[in-house]
Coordinates of C-alpha atoms in Angstrom, one line a residue:
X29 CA -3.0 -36.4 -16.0
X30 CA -1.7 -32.7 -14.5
X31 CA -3.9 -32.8 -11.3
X32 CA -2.9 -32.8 -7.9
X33 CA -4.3 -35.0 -5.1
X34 CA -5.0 -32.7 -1.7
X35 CA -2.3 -34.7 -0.1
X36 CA 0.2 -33.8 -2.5
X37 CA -1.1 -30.2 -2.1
X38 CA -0.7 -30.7 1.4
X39 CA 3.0 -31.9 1.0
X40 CA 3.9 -29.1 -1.2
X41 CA 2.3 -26.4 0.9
X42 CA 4.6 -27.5 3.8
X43 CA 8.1 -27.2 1.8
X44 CA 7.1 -23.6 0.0
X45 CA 6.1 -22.6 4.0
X46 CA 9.0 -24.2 5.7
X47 CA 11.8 -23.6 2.7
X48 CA 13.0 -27.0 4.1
X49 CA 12.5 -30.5 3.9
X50 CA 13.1 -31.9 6.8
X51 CA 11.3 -29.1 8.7
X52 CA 8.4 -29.6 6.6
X53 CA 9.0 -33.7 6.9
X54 CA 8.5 -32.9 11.1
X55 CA 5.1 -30.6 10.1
X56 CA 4.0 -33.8 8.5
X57 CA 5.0 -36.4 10.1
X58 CA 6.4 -38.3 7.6
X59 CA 10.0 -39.4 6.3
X60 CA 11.9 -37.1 4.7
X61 CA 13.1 -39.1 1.6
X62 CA 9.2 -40.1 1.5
X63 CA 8.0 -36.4 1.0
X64 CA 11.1 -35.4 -1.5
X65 CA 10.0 -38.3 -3.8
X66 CA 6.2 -37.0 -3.4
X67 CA 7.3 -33.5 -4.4
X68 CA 9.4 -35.0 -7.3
X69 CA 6.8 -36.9 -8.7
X70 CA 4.8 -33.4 -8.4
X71 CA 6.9 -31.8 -10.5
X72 CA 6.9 -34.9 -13.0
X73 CA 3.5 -34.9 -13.6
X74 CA 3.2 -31.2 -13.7
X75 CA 6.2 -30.9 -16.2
X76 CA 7.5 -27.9 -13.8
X77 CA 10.4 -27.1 -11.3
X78 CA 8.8 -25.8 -8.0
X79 CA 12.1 -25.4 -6.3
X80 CA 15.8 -24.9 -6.8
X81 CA 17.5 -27.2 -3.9
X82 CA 21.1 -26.8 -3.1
X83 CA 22.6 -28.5 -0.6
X84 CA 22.5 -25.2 1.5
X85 CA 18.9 -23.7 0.7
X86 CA 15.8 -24.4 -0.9
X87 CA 13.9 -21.6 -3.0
X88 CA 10.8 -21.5 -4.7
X89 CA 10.4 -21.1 -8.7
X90 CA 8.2 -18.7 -10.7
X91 CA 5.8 -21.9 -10.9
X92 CA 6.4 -23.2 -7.1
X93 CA 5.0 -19.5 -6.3
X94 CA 2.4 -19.9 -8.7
X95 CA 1.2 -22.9 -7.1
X96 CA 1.7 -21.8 -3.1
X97 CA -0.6 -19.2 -3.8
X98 CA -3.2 -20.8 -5.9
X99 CA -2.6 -24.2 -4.0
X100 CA -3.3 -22.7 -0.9
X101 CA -6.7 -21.2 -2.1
X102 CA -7.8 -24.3 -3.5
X103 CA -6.8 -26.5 -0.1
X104 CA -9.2 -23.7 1.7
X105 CA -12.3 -24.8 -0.7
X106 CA -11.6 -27.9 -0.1
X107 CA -11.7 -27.6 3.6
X108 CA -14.4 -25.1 3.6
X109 CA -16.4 -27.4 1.3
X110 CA -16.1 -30.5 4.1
X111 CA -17.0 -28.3 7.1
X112 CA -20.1 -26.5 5.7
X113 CA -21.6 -30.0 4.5
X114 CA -20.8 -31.6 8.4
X115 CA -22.7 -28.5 9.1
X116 CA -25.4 -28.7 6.7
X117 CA -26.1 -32.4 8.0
X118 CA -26.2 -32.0 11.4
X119 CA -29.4 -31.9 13.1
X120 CA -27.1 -30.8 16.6
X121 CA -25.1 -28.1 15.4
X122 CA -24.2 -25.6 17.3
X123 CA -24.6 -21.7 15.9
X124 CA -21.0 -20.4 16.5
X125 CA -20.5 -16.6 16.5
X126 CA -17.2 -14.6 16.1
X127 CA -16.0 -11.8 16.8
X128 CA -12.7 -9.6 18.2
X129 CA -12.3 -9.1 22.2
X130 CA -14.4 -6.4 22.9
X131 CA -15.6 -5.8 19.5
X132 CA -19.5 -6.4 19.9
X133 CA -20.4 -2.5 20.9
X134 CA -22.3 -3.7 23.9
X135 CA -24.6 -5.9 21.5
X136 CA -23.3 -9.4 22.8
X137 CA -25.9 -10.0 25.9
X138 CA -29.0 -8.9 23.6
X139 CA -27.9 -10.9 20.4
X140 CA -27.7 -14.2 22.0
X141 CA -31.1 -13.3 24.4
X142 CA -33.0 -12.4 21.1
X143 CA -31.8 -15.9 19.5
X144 CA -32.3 -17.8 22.6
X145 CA -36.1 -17.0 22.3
X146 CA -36.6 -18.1 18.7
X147 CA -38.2 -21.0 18.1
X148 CA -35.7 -23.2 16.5
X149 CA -32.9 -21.4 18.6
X150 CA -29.3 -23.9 18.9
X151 CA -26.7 -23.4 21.6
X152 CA -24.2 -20.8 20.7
X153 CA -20.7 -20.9 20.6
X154 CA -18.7 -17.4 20.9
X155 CA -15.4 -17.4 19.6
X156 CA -12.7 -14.7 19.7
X157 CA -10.6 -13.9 16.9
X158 CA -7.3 -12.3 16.1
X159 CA -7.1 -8.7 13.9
X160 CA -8.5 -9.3 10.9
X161 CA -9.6 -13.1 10.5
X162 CA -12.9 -13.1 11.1
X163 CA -13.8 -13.1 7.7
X164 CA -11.9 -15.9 6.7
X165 CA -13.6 -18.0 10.0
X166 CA -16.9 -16.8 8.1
X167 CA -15.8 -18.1 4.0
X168 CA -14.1 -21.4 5.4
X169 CA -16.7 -22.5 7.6
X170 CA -15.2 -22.4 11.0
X171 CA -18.3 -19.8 12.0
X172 CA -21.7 -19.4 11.0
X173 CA -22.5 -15.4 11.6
X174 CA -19.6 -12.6 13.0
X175 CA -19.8 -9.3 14.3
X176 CA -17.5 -7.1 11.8
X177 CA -16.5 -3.8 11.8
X178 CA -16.9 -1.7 7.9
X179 CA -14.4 -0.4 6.3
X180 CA -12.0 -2.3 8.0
X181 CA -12.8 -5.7 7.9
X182 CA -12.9 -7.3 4.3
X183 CA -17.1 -8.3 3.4
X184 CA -16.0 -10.3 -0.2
X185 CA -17.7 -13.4 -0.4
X186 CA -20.0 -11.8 2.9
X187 CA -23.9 -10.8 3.1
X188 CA -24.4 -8.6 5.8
X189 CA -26.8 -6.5 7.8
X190 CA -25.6 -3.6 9.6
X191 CA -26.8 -2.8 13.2
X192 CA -25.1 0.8 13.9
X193 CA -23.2 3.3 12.5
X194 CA -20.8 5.3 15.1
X195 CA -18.2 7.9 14.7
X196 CA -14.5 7.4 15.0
X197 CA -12.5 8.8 17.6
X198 CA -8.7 10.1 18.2
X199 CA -7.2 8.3 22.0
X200 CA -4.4 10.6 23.1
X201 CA -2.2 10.8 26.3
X202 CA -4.1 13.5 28.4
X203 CA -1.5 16.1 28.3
X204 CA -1.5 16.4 24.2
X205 CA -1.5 18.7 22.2
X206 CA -5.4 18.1 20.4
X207 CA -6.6 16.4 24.2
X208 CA -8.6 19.8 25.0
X209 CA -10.2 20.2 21.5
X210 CA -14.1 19.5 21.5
X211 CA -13.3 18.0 18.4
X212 CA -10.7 17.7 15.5
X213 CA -9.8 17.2 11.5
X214 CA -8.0 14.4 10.3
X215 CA -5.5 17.6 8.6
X216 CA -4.6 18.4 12.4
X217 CA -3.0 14.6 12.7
X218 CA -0.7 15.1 10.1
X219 CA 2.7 14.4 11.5
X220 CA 1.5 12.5 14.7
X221 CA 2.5 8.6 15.1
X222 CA 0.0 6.4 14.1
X223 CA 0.0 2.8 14.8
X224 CA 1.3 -0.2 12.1
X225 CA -1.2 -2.5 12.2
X226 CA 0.2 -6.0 12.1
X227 CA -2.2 -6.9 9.1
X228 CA -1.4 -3.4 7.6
X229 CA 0.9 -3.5 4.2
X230 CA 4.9 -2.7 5.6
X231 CA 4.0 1.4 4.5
X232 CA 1.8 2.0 7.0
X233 CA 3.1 3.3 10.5
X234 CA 6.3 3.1 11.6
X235 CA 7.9 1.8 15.3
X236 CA 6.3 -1.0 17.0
X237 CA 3.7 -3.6 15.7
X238 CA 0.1 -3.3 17.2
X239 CA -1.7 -6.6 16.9
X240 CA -5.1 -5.2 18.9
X241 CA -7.2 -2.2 20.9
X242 CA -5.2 -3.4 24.0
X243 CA -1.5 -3.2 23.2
X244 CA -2.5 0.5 21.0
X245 CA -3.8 1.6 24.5
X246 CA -0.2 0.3 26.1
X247 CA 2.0 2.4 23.8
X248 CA -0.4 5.3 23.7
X249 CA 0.0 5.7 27.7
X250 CA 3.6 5.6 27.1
X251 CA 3.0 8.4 24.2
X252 CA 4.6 6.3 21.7
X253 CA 1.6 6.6 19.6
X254 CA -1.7 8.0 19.2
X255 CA -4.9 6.3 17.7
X256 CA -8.2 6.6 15.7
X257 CA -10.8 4.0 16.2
X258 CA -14.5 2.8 16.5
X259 CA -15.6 4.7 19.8
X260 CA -17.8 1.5 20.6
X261 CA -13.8 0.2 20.9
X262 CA -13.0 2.0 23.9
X263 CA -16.1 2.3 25.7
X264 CA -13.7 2.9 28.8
X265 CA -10.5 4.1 28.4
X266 CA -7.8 3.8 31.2
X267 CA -6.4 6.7 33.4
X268 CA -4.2 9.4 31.7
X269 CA -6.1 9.0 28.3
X270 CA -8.9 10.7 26.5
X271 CA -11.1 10.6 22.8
X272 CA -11.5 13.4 21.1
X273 CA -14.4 13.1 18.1
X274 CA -12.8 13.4 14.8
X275 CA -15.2 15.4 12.7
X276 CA -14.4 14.4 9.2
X277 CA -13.2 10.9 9.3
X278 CA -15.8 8.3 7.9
X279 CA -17.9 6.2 9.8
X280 CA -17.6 3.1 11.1
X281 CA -20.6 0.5 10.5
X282 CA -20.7 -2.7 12.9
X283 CA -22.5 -5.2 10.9
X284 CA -23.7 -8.9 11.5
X285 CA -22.2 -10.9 8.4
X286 CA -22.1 -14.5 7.3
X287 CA -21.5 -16.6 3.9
X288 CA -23.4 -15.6 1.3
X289 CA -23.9 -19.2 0.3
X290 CA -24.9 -20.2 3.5
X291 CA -28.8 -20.3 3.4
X292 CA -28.9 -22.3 7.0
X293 CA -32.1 -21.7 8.7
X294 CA -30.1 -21.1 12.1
X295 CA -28.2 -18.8 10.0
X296 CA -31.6 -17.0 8.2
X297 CA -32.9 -17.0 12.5
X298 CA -29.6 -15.4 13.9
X299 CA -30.3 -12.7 11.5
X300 CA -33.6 -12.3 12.1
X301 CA -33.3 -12.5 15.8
X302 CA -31.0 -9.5 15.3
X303 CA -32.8 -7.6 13.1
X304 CA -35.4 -7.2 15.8
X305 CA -33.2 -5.4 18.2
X306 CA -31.1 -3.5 15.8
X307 CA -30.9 -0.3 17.4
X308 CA -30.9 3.3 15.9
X309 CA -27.4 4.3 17.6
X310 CA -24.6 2.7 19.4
X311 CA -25.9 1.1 22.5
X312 CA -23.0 2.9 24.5
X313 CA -23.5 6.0 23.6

């Protein structure tokens, strides 16, 4: 038989990320002559080198690569697959709503009152996410509903509703060049320093990493940078900056989402509960 047990996944994932055994032996917690004869016998069944060891390196083969990547995926479902059936059979679970710092539009206060008051209502647990992994916390079952912003955050896998649409802003130092304009064109931010995005691909942006709203602000006050962004984002900006409304960029949509296969009823009465404020423009505005 060719198939993997999700231990043996486990052990394999941990060399292909550490590139070392015995590094990958400490992430474990196991003996390092233990896990080398585990990933041996991997390769036995499988009838595959997954790494070329030296007695300086280790490196992964065409197949080891194969298998990180699809190995990983398939130790997700597996995962996801335990936590939504604890969830499904718990008559005490908690709804658990993510989202980014900040990244609600002013909609926080009036979700949670508007579920509070259904019926069948469950305590609610916010959580705060990095950049770009609320999705993920939505398909693997570490939340239950999130507060996403369209285009930008990936809805594969996702249903949705969305609850506004808002225009995107430029945030400049006060004393550029486009600061005065009433508005302006994406064409008049050709040449100006936008920021790389830690989730972006290594093309986009050059200079220093932004990994949220809060650092971009930072580096824009010190005119490193300039940026374009939700205006619900920056409800308040700090001294020496300003938005100007970018005219022909598209919009961004903030929308509730959750797993499509999740037909919950304290899912199905988030949504609803939602639905029954949803207002016609951004509550900020």
């Amino acid at each position: 038989m060719s198939e993997l047990e999700t231990r043996e996944l486990e052990y394999f994932l941990a060399v292909a990320d550490e590139l070392h055994f015995g590094r990958a032996a400490i992430r474990l917690s196991i003996a390092q002559p233990a896990l080398s004869k585990a990933v041996r016998r991997i390769e036995t069944r499988l009838g595959v080198a997954l790494f070329v060891r030296s007695s300086r390196h280790v490196e992964l083969t065409a197949a080891g690569m194969a298998l990180q990547e699809h190995g990983r995926h398939a130790l997700n479902a597996v995962g996801a697959a335990v936590r939504h059936a604890q969830n499904a059979g718990s008559s005490q679970a908690h709804l658990r709503l993510i989202l980014k710092p900040g990244g609600d539009g002013g909609l926080l206060s009036g979700l949670v009152a508007a579920y509070a008051a259904q019926p069948d209502a469950r305590p609610v647990d916010i959580l705060f996410s990095g950049p770009t992994d609320r999705a993920d916390f939505l398909l693997d079952g570490r939340a239950d509903v999130g507060l996403l912003f369209a285009p930008f955050d990936p809805l594969d896998g996702l249903a949705y509703e969305r609850l506004y649409t808002e225009d995107r802003v430029l945030i400049v130092p006060a004393a550029h060049r486009l600061a005065g304009r009433a508005s302006v064109r994406l064409a008049d931010l050709v040449g100006e320093p936008l920021p790389p995005w830690d989730y972006a691909s290594s093309g986009e942006g050059a200079g220093a990493r932004v990994g949220d709203v809060i650092q971009l602000l930072h580096l824009i006050s010190a005119e490193r940078m300039v940026g374009v962004l939700p205006r619900s984002l920056v409800p308040v900006l700090p001294p020496g900056l300003v938005r100007v409304p970018i005219a022909d960029a598209a919009p961004s949509h903030l929308v509730l989402a959750w797993n499509a296969q999740d037909s919950r009823p304290l899912v199905a009465s988030f949504v609803a509960a939602a639905l029954t404020l949803k207002p016609s423009h951004a509550p900020y505005a």
